[in-house]
Amino acid sequence: MTMDDSAPRPSAEEPAGGGPDHPADARTSVPPPQIRGTLIEAATPQWSAQNPYDAVQDGGTPAAAPGPTAAPAAPGVPAPRSAFGPAGLFGAFDPLDPLDPLNTVNRYDAGAAGTSGYVPRRSPLDPLGLWPHAVADPRRDRHTAAIVVCSLLAAVVTLVAAITQVPDRTGEARAAADAGVATQPGTVAPSEEPPDPGDKNPGDDGQDADGGSGGGDGAEDDPKQDTGTPSAPPTSDPDLKGPSASAAQRTTVLNRARTLTAARTSALAANNVDAFLTPVDKNNKAFVDAERRLFTNLTMVPFDETRWSADEVSDARNDSGSSAAWPVTATVGVDFRHKISNVDVLPVVERYVWTLRCASASDPCTLTQVSGARDSNISGPAGYPAPWDVWELAVERRPHVIVLGPSASAADLRVRADEAEAAAAYDLANWTGPEGASPGFVITLTRERTTFEKLYSRESPGDWAAGFALPLSAADDSRAIGGSRVVIDLDEMDQDREFSRIILRHEMVHALLDPLTRADYDQIPLWAAEGFADWVAQADRSIADSYEARGVGAQIKDGKFTGTLPDDEDFASEDEKVIDAAYNQSHLAVRYLAETYGADKACTFIADVYMGTADGVESAIEAATGQTLSQFEKAWAEWTRKNFG
């Protein structure tokens, strides 16, 4: 299927920050299907003034140039130029003009061809005006002109020499790909983008001495370092060259791809790494190592189901210059269908793009590159790259959580997995809503910010996020959510123990609810989603003298508390104080609901909102409280002023 690069990345996320009194507070969670991050519209300056060097106006007067106006020139003297620079190098009449460095226009000679005023005068043999007869000017002679010409010729020769010495990186990479040879480390293949500025080792191929992903020397010795450079560029699209292959060739390639995906499925099931690597280009050692690492990683994750399938040939090009001949290089959409045990309620897919090179109609084809598909407005995030695509994995399993991360952080992950299990058990114990919520959670923890922002989707969660929960569409029904993936920045968790506990609980609440989603996301107000997650995360502590209570109390004191529930625009504000207030008020709104009508009613309310069983949030509130939304809002505002004002 064709992927849409303008697709959103549906998610819930927590901003960086925290502290003893600042639990998951400065957040700007953006719900699906709204794209996370800020869209900056850069205005492009446009030239609107008339070009002062246009043709001579009627009557022989040149169009006026902007800026100071010079006195008219005497007959036989060139007209003055517009004031773009100092006096020219070849005479006082010739200030250099950045719009006309060769001084070819706006040179005027009086009375030419019987006309009045000033008109351009150029020789048809010298259109650039280098020779003195091109413009009537006694101060420019042939010696000067010769110097100009020689200088220009020297510049041209130097430029040509420089160009011929510049390495043709694209051509080299293409030739290497055609020959089945890996490009040299540090070069950029035509299907790749330049290194991310955030990469600490942009020239590294992602492999360290013992087979792990890059991260620099000392990563094994320092538990606060991990490896974060993905093995394949998640934002790249293979760029194939040459004439399009025929329809028959595309069909042949697709059939070969389906054979290869079936073989890969069988190889993983049989724990046969050699069979898994059979189609991989053996001339590209880095690629072979990455695919071997992928195989090992997948064997460490508890799956109920795994299956690869070829979807369609997105592009196919003939290398020989003839649309009917072989070899053919093609990109094929490949789905990795999988279901993680005790986490996913339905199978989900990770969408890859395989690049295959088929030497002939009978060739089984060679896998030369793996990249990720684009996110889709229909199917949601591509799920690429998953942690198993990025690092040599460390996997920690607990009854309700599976914690993934780079092997360099294995010791840290063991401790964090216990914290995550405690948070998961807490969330599940506090959920009294209907069945169908997530029974467990898969959590990725990393200190590498570049990787944090690329996991599972091309859409970054934003540089402010400390964590996010990303729902993945079900493999067989894009309208359903099969499971959710939680990703948290370990450096943010290190800030404060209380913040660490709350962000784990908060993100897992989002992941818990994601499989219940049946309503359109624009029917799930953020005050309900974020307020419920914050309330559950902190339901075991008193709200009195909390960060939220003090924040709303200050609003009441300053006369800024309006008594209305936050709208979605408040969460997307560029003013951090507005965002902060939106989270605080949302938490208090759901806490009021739970303390007044019972925790069970709060769970029923949010389930109705997510599942769409009620006719919108208004009906969900009425079903839970017996009040209209406006009555609930008024009662909540009174409760808030009474308790925190």
XYZ file of C-alpha atoms in Angstrom:
645
model
C 0.000 0.000 0.000
C 1.136 3.581 -0.562
C 2.168 5.423 2.555
C 1.369 9.051 3.188
C 4.275 11.107 4.436
C 1.954 13.762 5.831
C 0.463 11.283 8.247
C 0.219 12.144 11.925
C 1.860 10.343 14.773
C -0.970 9.669 17.280
C 0.351 9.596 20.792
C 0.311 10.807 24.306
C 3.526 12.093 25.738
C 5.093 13.697 28.743
C 7.385 16.702 28.603
C 10.830 16.909 29.993
C 10.947 18.336 33.457
C 9.959 17.332 36.918
C 10.976 17.506 40.513
C 9.500 16.820 43.956
C 6.661 19.249 43.303
C 6.586 19.032 39.545
C 5.266 15.585 38.595
C 4.652 15.263 34.894
C 3.515 18.828 34.733
C 4.850 20.998 31.889
C 3.444 18.723 29.266
C 2.027 19.471 25.851
C 0.380 16.183 24.970
C -1.054 16.221 21.475
C -3.616 13.515 20.728
C -3.966 11.617 17.535
C -4.377 12.423 14.812
C -2.800 15.805 15.380
C 0.869 15.967 14.397
C 3.092 16.431 17.394
C 5.432 19.355 17.426
C 5.132 22.905 16.238
C 4.574 23.764 12.625
C 6.669 26.797 11.841
C 5.539 28.591 8.738
C 8.489 30.491 7.369
C 7.507 33.346 5.117
C 9.667 33.657 2.032
C 10.511 37.259 1.167
C 9.267 38.202 -2.261
C 10.658 40.858 -4.607
C 7.760 43.022 -5.633
C 9.406 46.191 -6.966
C 9.851 46.659 -10.684
C 13.329 45.763 -11.872
C 15.120 49.099 -12.303
C 17.031 47.628 -15.215
C 14.039 46.884 -17.380
C 13.794 48.209 -20.922
C 13.948 51.956 -21.498
C 10.646 53.694 -20.975
C 8.902 55.660 -23.700
C 10.736 58.870 -24.385
C 14.158 57.359 -23.759
C 14.208 57.594 -19.946
C 15.345 54.501 -18.132
C 13.139 53.100 -15.378
C 13.951 54.592 -12.003
C 16.083 52.573 -9.654
C 15.365 52.522 -5.935
C 17.524 54.696 -3.734
C 19.139 58.104 -4.328
C 18.667 59.625 -7.740
C 21.788 60.827 -9.546
C 21.896 63.844 -11.779
C 21.428 63.170 -15.510
C 24.620 62.457 -17.379
C 25.953 64.861 -19.930
C 25.768 63.856 -23.590
C 28.450 61.353 -24.459
C 28.995 60.318 -20.845
C 27.565 57.061 -19.575
C 24.631 57.449 -17.252
C 25.382 56.837 -13.577
C 24.643 53.429 -12.163
C 22.395 52.695 -9.240
C 24.146 52.839 -5.906
C 24.772 49.160 -5.084
C 28.445 49.470 -4.241
C 31.678 51.499 -4.460
C 33.264 52.775 -7.614
C 34.038 50.003 -10.063
C 37.383 48.414 -10.563
C 37.591 49.521 -14.189
C 36.647 53.179 -13.933
C 34.702 55.601 -11.814
C 31.602 55.095 -13.952
C 31.449 51.400 -13.053
C 30.443 50.652 -9.463
C 29.965 46.905 -9.145
C 26.336 45.877 -8.994
C 25.432 42.504 -7.432
C 22.521 42.255 -9.827
C 24.795 42.993 -12.792
C 28.439 42.216 -11.974
C 29.503 42.406 -15.605
C 28.058 45.889 -15.974
C 26.126 44.835 -19.064
C 22.997 46.889 -18.529
C 22.088 50.465 -17.728
C 24.987 51.730 -19.842
C 23.767 54.528 -21.971
C 25.053 56.480 -24.927
C 23.419 59.715 -26.002
C 21.630 60.040 -29.282
C 22.257 56.558 -30.652
C 20.320 55.696 -33.785
C 18.672 59.068 -33.776
C 16.815 58.569 -30.535
C 16.634 61.059 -27.737
C 17.756 60.384 -24.197
C 19.730 57.362 -23.108
C 19.512 53.927 -24.649
C 21.547 50.776 -24.140
C 24.260 50.281 -26.723
C 25.944 46.900 -27.135
C 27.845 45.293 -29.948
C 26.187 42.171 -31.355
C 29.685 40.631 -31.382
C 30.187 41.494 -27.737
C 26.874 41.049 -25.891
C 28.575 40.982 -22.487
C 30.110 44.398 -23.028
C 33.706 43.441 -22.298
C 35.301 45.319 -25.185
C 35.510 49.127 -25.259
C 33.429 49.544 -28.422
C 30.441 47.981 -26.691
C 29.766 51.178 -24.791
C 30.986 54.611 -25.799
C 33.513 55.088 -23.011
C 36.965 56.613 -23.624
C 38.153 55.573 -20.141
C 37.988 51.844 -20.844
C 40.674 50.534 -23.211
C 41.634 47.208 -24.664
C 44.304 46.557 -22.050
C 41.716 46.637 -19.333
C 39.420 44.459 -21.389
C 42.190 41.933 -21.927
C 42.793 41.776 -18.188
C 39.090 41.165 -17.595
C 38.904 38.385 -20.158
C 42.035 36.661 -18.874
C 40.788 36.871 -15.318
C 37.459 35.350 -16.282
C 39.111 32.572 -18.256
C 41.378 31.759 -15.319
C 38.383 31.641 -12.999
C 36.533 29.303 -15.358
C 39.541 26.974 -15.626
C 39.903 26.901 -11.838
C 36.195 26.182 -11.380
C 36.211 23.348 -13.918
C 39.264 21.805 -12.271
C 37.641 21.988 -8.858
C 34.427 20.388 -10.084
C 36.217 17.492 -11.727
C 38.017 16.743 -8.457
C 34.865 16.649 -6.296
C 34.022 12.991 -5.522
C 30.782 11.832 -7.061
C 29.305 10.350 -3.872
C 25.960 9.558 -5.420
C 27.543 7.934 -8.445
C 29.940 5.943 -6.290
C 27.170 4.753 -4.022
C 24.982 3.807 -6.945
C 27.811 1.910 -8.614
C 28.561 0.135 -5.354
C 24.922 -0.837 -4.948
C 24.773 -2.130 -8.505
C 27.907 -4.172 -7.897
C 26.637 -5.458 -4.569
C 29.453 -3.765 -2.660
C 28.951 -1.732 0.502
C 29.814 1.944 0.390
C 32.683 3.115 2.544
C 31.886 4.146 6.135
C 31.134 7.831 6.347
C 29.764 8.138 2.809
C 26.114 8.839 2.217
C 24.254 6.395 0.038
C 21.698 7.845 -2.364
C 18.842 6.483 -0.277
C 20.210 7.913 2.941
C 19.974 11.327 4.487
C 22.993 13.142 5.951
C 23.846 12.256 9.549
C 21.505 13.691 12.143
C 23.103 16.697 13.866
C 22.263 15.037 17.163
C 24.348 11.963 16.426
C 27.502 11.920 18.501
C 29.267 9.782 15.899
C 27.748 10.725 12.544
C 30.391 8.817 10.605
C 30.013 5.653 12.679
C 28.317 2.730 11.030
C 26.596 1.880 14.303
C 28.750 -1.133 15.163
C 31.228 -1.357 17.994
C 33.965 -3.885 18.463
C 31.797 -6.547 20.041
C 28.902 -6.219 17.647
C 26.804 -3.741 19.587
C 25.560 -0.508 18.155
C 27.715 2.590 18.290
C 27.874 4.788 21.325
C 31.532 5.480 21.749
C 34.261 4.026 23.857
C 33.378 3.320 27.425
C 29.695 2.627 26.869
C 30.001 -0.715 28.650
C 31.700 0.895 31.644
C 29.288 3.765 32.103
C 25.701 2.694 32.913
C 24.482 6.149 31.985
C 25.608 5.768 28.388
C 23.779 3.735 25.822
C 23.966 3.213 22.109
C 21.508 5.135 20.048
C 22.399 5.249 16.374
C 19.811 3.299 14.339
C 21.191 0.676 11.983
C 19.123 2.085 9.117
C 18.000 5.662 8.502
C 14.335 5.728 9.546
C 13.554 8.800 7.459
C 15.061 7.680 4.173
C 13.330 6.534 1.010
C 15.358 4.472 -1.468
C 16.010 6.502 -4.606
C 16.046 4.173 -7.592
C 17.394 5.240 -10.984
C 16.820 4.052 -14.518
C 13.793 3.278 -16.689
C 10.748 1.781 -15.029
C 10.521 -1.978 -15.130
C 7.696 -3.632 -17.023
C 4.508 -4.833 -15.358
C 5.598 -8.432 -15.877
C 8.908 -7.742 -14.145
C 7.147 -6.091 -11.203
C 4.938 -9.149 -10.834
C 7.985 -11.410 -10.887
C 9.720 -9.297 -8.240
C 6.644 -9.342 -5.988
C 6.427 -13.123 -6.234
C 10.118 -13.404 -5.324
C 9.573 -11.056 -2.376
C 6.698 -13.180 -1.117
C 8.909 -16.247 -1.288
C 11.609 -14.441 0.700
C 9.209 -13.195 3.388
C 7.743 -16.676 3.828
C 11.264 -18.074 4.205
C 12.126 -15.419 6.790
C 9.016 -16.294 8.798
C 9.974 -19.972 8.798
C 13.595 -19.205 9.675
C 12.672 -17.265 12.810
C 10.197 -19.931 13.886
C 12.917 -22.578 13.464
C 15.556 -20.393 15.157
C 17.683 -20.753 12.019
C 19.878 -17.695 11.618
C 21.551 -18.980 8.444
C 18.207 -19.317 6.686
C 17.224 -15.885 7.995
C 20.312 -14.365 6.379
C 20.165 -16.319 3.099
C 18.829 -13.486 0.886
C 20.947 -10.747 2.516
C 23.690 -9.169 0.373
C 26.848 -10.933 1.556
C 29.071 -8.221 0.066
C 27.750 -5.735 2.620
C 29.173 -6.870 5.957
C 27.578 -4.069 7.968
C 24.166 -4.979 6.565
C 24.702 -8.688 7.280
C 25.704 -7.853 10.856
C 22.625 -5.661 11.306
C 20.294 -8.410 10.055
C 22.040 -10.975 12.264
C 21.554 -8.657 15.220
C 17.875 -8.280 14.280
C 17.442 -12.051 14.316
C 19.066 -12.347 17.754
C 16.966 -9.507 19.136
C 13.716 -11.032 17.901
C 14.497 -14.326 19.607
C 14.699 -12.450 22.928
C 11.223 -10.892 22.716
C 8.235 -13.051 23.734
C 5.943 -13.167 20.691
C 2.681 -15.034 20.292
C 2.885 -14.523 16.533
C 5.400 -13.357 13.924
C 5.015 -13.268 10.171
C 6.517 -11.269 7.313
C 4.541 -10.609 4.138
C 5.220 -8.649 0.952
C 2.596 -6.027 0.280
C 3.381 -4.388 -3.058
C 6.196 -3.255 -5.322
C 6.383 0.488 -4.795
C 9.077 1.082 -7.427
C 11.071 -1.047 -9.859
C 13.829 0.123 -12.188
C 15.786 -1.574 -14.898
C 19.550 -1.191 -14.683
C 20.362 -2.056 -18.281
C 18.607 0.937 -19.833
C 15.833 -1.155 -21.351
C 12.445 -1.431 -19.686
C 12.147 -5.092 -20.655
C 15.575 -6.422 -19.641
C 17.163 -7.541 -16.419
C 18.601 -6.904 -13.827
C 15.906 -5.054 -11.887
C 16.214 -3.174 -8.604
C 12.932 -2.744 -6.742
C 11.512 -1.468 -3.467
C 8.862 -3.639 -1.871
C 6.563 -2.870 1.053
C 6.968 -5.598 3.682
C 4.796 -5.977 6.789
C 6.155 -7.582 9.938
C 3.024 -8.827 11.654
C 3.566 -9.609 15.322
C 1.830 -9.902 18.662
C 3.818 -9.470 21.864
C 2.720 -11.843 24.600
C 0.604 -10.340 27.383
C 0.886 -6.881 25.816
C -0.939 -6.679 22.482
C -4.641 -7.473 22.369
C -4.455 -7.887 18.578
C -1.563 -8.409 16.149
C 0.087 -5.197 14.942
C 2.447 -4.518 12.034
C 5.800 -2.872 11.567
C 6.038 -1.636 7.990
C 9.393 -2.021 6.266
C 10.653 -1.182 2.789
C 12.930 -3.828 1.317
C 15.245 -3.058 -1.588
C 15.723 -6.134 -3.773
C 18.065 -6.687 -6.687
C 16.977 -9.397 -9.121
C 19.571 -10.404 -11.721
C 17.151 -12.309 -13.943
C 13.620 -13.636 -14.140
C 14.742 -16.819 -12.390
C 16.978 -15.163 -9.789
C 15.690 -15.540 -6.182
C 16.722 -11.877 -5.661
C 19.082 -10.342 -3.124
C 18.067 -8.143 -0.198
C 20.352 -5.093 -0.365
C 18.739 -2.615 2.036
C 16.015 -2.347 4.670
C 14.375 0.937 5.616
C 11.056 2.018 7.071
C 7.765 2.864 5.427
C 6.091 6.199 5.839
C 3.463 6.799 8.502
C -0.068 6.700 7.149
C -3.238 8.671 7.777
C -5.098 5.381 7.485
C -2.809 2.817 9.084
C -1.129 5.124 11.580
C 2.554 5.030 12.537
C 4.758 2.632 10.589
C 6.190 1.214 13.814
C 9.721 1.575 12.391
C 12.338 1.551 13.709
C 11.439 -0.684 16.626
C 14.078 -1.179 19.324
C 15.055 -4.519 17.751
C 16.035 -2.622 14.577
C 18.317 -0.234 16.446
C 20.477 -1.846 19.112
C 21.876 -5.056 20.401
C 19.024 -5.474 22.857
C 18.823 -6.056 26.556
C 15.400 -7.428 27.513
C 13.990 -7.498 31.039
C 10.761 -9.410 31.595
C 8.457 -9.027 34.567
C 4.877 -10.281 35.071
C 3.287 -7.176 33.507
C 6.107 -5.418 31.657
C 8.739 -6.116 29.031
C 11.514 -3.534 29.194
C 13.722 -3.057 26.136
C 16.890 -1.047 25.750
C 20.494 -1.138 24.533
C 22.673 -3.871 25.987
C 25.107 -1.210 27.189
C 22.442 -0.153 29.694
C 21.572 -3.676 30.853
C 22.412 -3.066 34.518
C 20.328 0.097 34.599
C 17.420 -1.632 32.850
C 17.265 -4.355 35.499
C 16.640 -1.764 38.195
C 14.208 0.232 36.077
C 12.264 -2.907 35.142
C 11.376 -3.414 38.809
C 10.140 0.176 38.999
C 8.122 -0.299 35.811
C 6.559 -3.504 37.129
C 5.467 -1.728 40.306
C 3.904 1.071 38.245
C 2.158 -1.406 35.932
C 0.721 -3.411 38.825
C -0.544 -0.179 40.375
C -2.263 0.977 37.156
C -3.884 -2.386 36.520
C -5.154 -2.569 40.112
C -6.758 0.857 39.789
C -8.507 0.030 36.513
C -12.092 -1.061 37.155
C -13.390 -0.365 33.670
C -14.462 -2.858 31.000
C -12.337 -5.641 29.565
C -10.290 -5.034 26.449
C -7.658 -2.778 27.979
C -4.014 -3.739 27.649
C -3.031 -6.593 30.001
C 0.625 -5.528 30.061
C 3.139 -3.109 28.646
C 6.283 -2.990 26.515
C 8.532 -0.111 27.516
C 11.682 1.140 25.817
C 14.171 3.070 27.939
C 17.070 4.987 26.416
C 19.434 7.832 27.172
C 20.121 8.523 23.501
C 17.887 11.446 22.613
C 18.272 11.055 18.861
C 16.960 7.503 19.022
C 14.217 8.454 21.480
C 12.801 10.870 18.926
C 12.919 8.355 16.036
C 11.510 5.178 17.564
C 8.415 3.694 15.921
C 7.647 6.677 13.675
C 9.104 9.360 11.421
C 7.221 11.951 13.450
C 9.286 13.175 16.391
C 7.502 13.490 19.753
C 9.153 16.880 20.248
C 12.306 17.991 21.985
C 10.370 18.742 25.180
C 8.949 15.226 25.678
C 10.220 13.000 28.486
C 8.102 10.054 27.385
C 5.285 9.024 25.090
C 2.831 6.203 24.456
C 2.280 5.395 20.784
C -0.771 3.318 19.745
C -0.273 0.928 16.820
C -3.148 -0.032 14.551
C -4.278 -3.637 14.456
C -2.931 -5.631 11.520
C -6.365 -6.689 10.314
C -8.367 -3.567 11.173
C -6.777 -0.138 10.892
C -9.664 1.338 12.898
C -8.699 -0.730 15.942
C -5.640 -0.393 18.175
C -3.759 -3.650 18.629
C -1.328 -2.386 21.236
C 0.703 0.570 22.425
C 4.419 1.247 22.805
C 5.819 3.299 25.672
C 9.160 5.096 25.270
C 10.806 7.061 28.093
C 14.010 9.078 28.249
C 16.086 7.625 31.094
C 17.867 10.912 31.688
C 14.519 12.509 32.487
C 13.670 9.703 34.916
C 16.944 10.370 36.727
C 15.830 13.861 37.708
C 13.654 12.772 40.606
C 12.346 9.501 42.026
C 8.809 10.822 42.340
C 8.780 12.083 38.753
C 10.103 8.709 37.594
C 7.280 6.890 39.352
C 4.612 9.237 38.030
C 5.763 9.285 34.410
C 5.848 5.464 34.328
C 2.327 5.286 35.722
C 1.044 8.090 33.515
C 2.335 6.703 30.212
C 1.171 3.205 31.030
C -2.336 4.540 31.717
C -2.388 5.854 28.146
C -1.133 2.490 26.883
C -3.720 0.720 29.040
C -6.572 2.663 27.438
C -5.349 2.685 23.818
C -6.826 -0.720 22.843
C -10.266 0.489 23.968
C -10.246 3.246 21.361
C -13.182 3.155 18.992
C -14.147 6.817 18.990
C -12.538 9.273 16.610
C -9.653 10.975 18.349
C -11.227 14.383 17.958
C -14.048 13.062 20.140
C -11.637 12.369 23.024
C -11.007 15.723 24.736
C -7.530 16.139 26.132
C -8.766 17.266 29.512
C -10.384 13.846 29.924
C -7.459 11.762 28.589
C -4.682 13.657 30.367
C -6.699 14.341 33.492
C -7.507 10.648 33.917
C -3.872 9.599 33.400
C -2.639 12.173 35.913
C -5.316 11.272 38.448
C -4.550 7.541 38.298
C -0.808 8.221 38.494
C -1.288 10.199 41.730
C -4.479 8.749 43.185
C -2.550 7.260 46.109
C -1.439 10.613 47.440
C -3.301 13.584 48.850
C -3.983 16.428 46.485
C -3.582 18.961 49.305
C -0.449 21.073 48.905
C 0.410 19.238 45.693
C 1.934 20.948 42.693
C -1.448 20.961 40.952
C -3.228 22.377 43.979
C -0.721 25.189 44.402
C -0.814 26.001 40.699
C -4.584 26.273 40.522
C -4.629 28.072 43.884
C -2.322 30.735 42.468
C -4.649 31.132 39.481
C -7.610 31.632 41.785
C -5.702 34.195 43.846
C -4.673 36.103 40.708
C -8.188 35.997 39.284
C -7.087 33.868 36.311
C -9.134 30.772 37.111
C -12.139 30.901 34.787
C -13.932 27.796 36.039
C -14.150 26.334 32.538
C -12.592 23.019 31.544
C -9.459 23.307 29.380
C -9.930 22.872 25.648
C -7.512 21.142 23.304
C -6.048 24.450 22.147
C -4.807 25.101 25.688
C -2.621 21.992 25.508
C -1.134 23.167 22.207
C -0.427 26.711 23.403
C 2.999 28.256 22.956
C 2.671 29.640 26.480
C 3.992 27.075 28.972
C 1.892 28.600 31.742
C -1.268 27.923 29.746
C -0.191 24.320 29.138
C 0.704 23.856 32.799
C -2.656 25.208 33.899
C -4.459 22.912 31.450
C -2.826 19.817 32.950
C -3.405 20.952 36.526
C -7.070 21.742 35.942
C -7.643 18.495 34.030
C -6.191 16.482 36.885
C -8.412 18.264 39.392
C -11.491 17.772 37.193
C -11.086 13.991 37.107
C -10.084 13.901 40.767
C -13.273 15.778 41.618
C -15.263 13.244 39.591
C -13.601 10.296 41.365
C -13.831 11.727 44.878
C -17.435 12.857 44.454
C -18.933 9.952 42.508
C -16.386 7.182 43.057
C -13.321 5.834 41.263
C -15.478 3.306 39.415
C -17.438 6.168 37.861
C -14.218 7.816 36.711
C -13.183 4.567 34.983
C -16.639 4.197 33.429
C -16.509 7.774 32.181
C -13.141 7.454 30.437
C -14.070 4.071 28.947
C -17.240 5.579 27.461
C -15.181 8.419 25.985
C -12.572 6.132 24.396
C -15.002 3.490 23.204
C -17.533 5.963 21.884
C -20.360 4.110 23.628
C -21.733 7.420 24.831
C -22.658 10.145 22.393
C -19.638 12.299 23.110
C -18.108 13.528 26.345
C -21.346 15.259 27.337
C -23.246 11.973 27.393
C -20.353 10.211 29.122
C -20.351 12.776 31.944
C -24.108 12.532 32.316
C -23.964 8.727 32.457
C -21.291 8.845 35.171
C -22.596 11.736 37.287
C -26.236 12.315 36.385
C -25.346 15.914 35.527
C -25.003 17.732 32.249
C -21.500 18.774 31.263
C -22.221 22.414 32.123
C -23.576 21.399 35.545
C -20.533 19.218 36.177
C -18.218 22.036 35.120
C -19.923 24.502 37.459
C -19.816 22.090 40.403
C -16.149 21.306 39.753
C -15.283 25.020 39.657
C -17.016 25.575 43.009
C -15.207 22.575 44.545
C -11.889 23.853 43.217
C -12.348 27.370 44.586
C -13.495 26.028 47.945
C -10.586 23.630 48.398
C -7.719 25.499 46.782
C -8.685 29.172 46.665
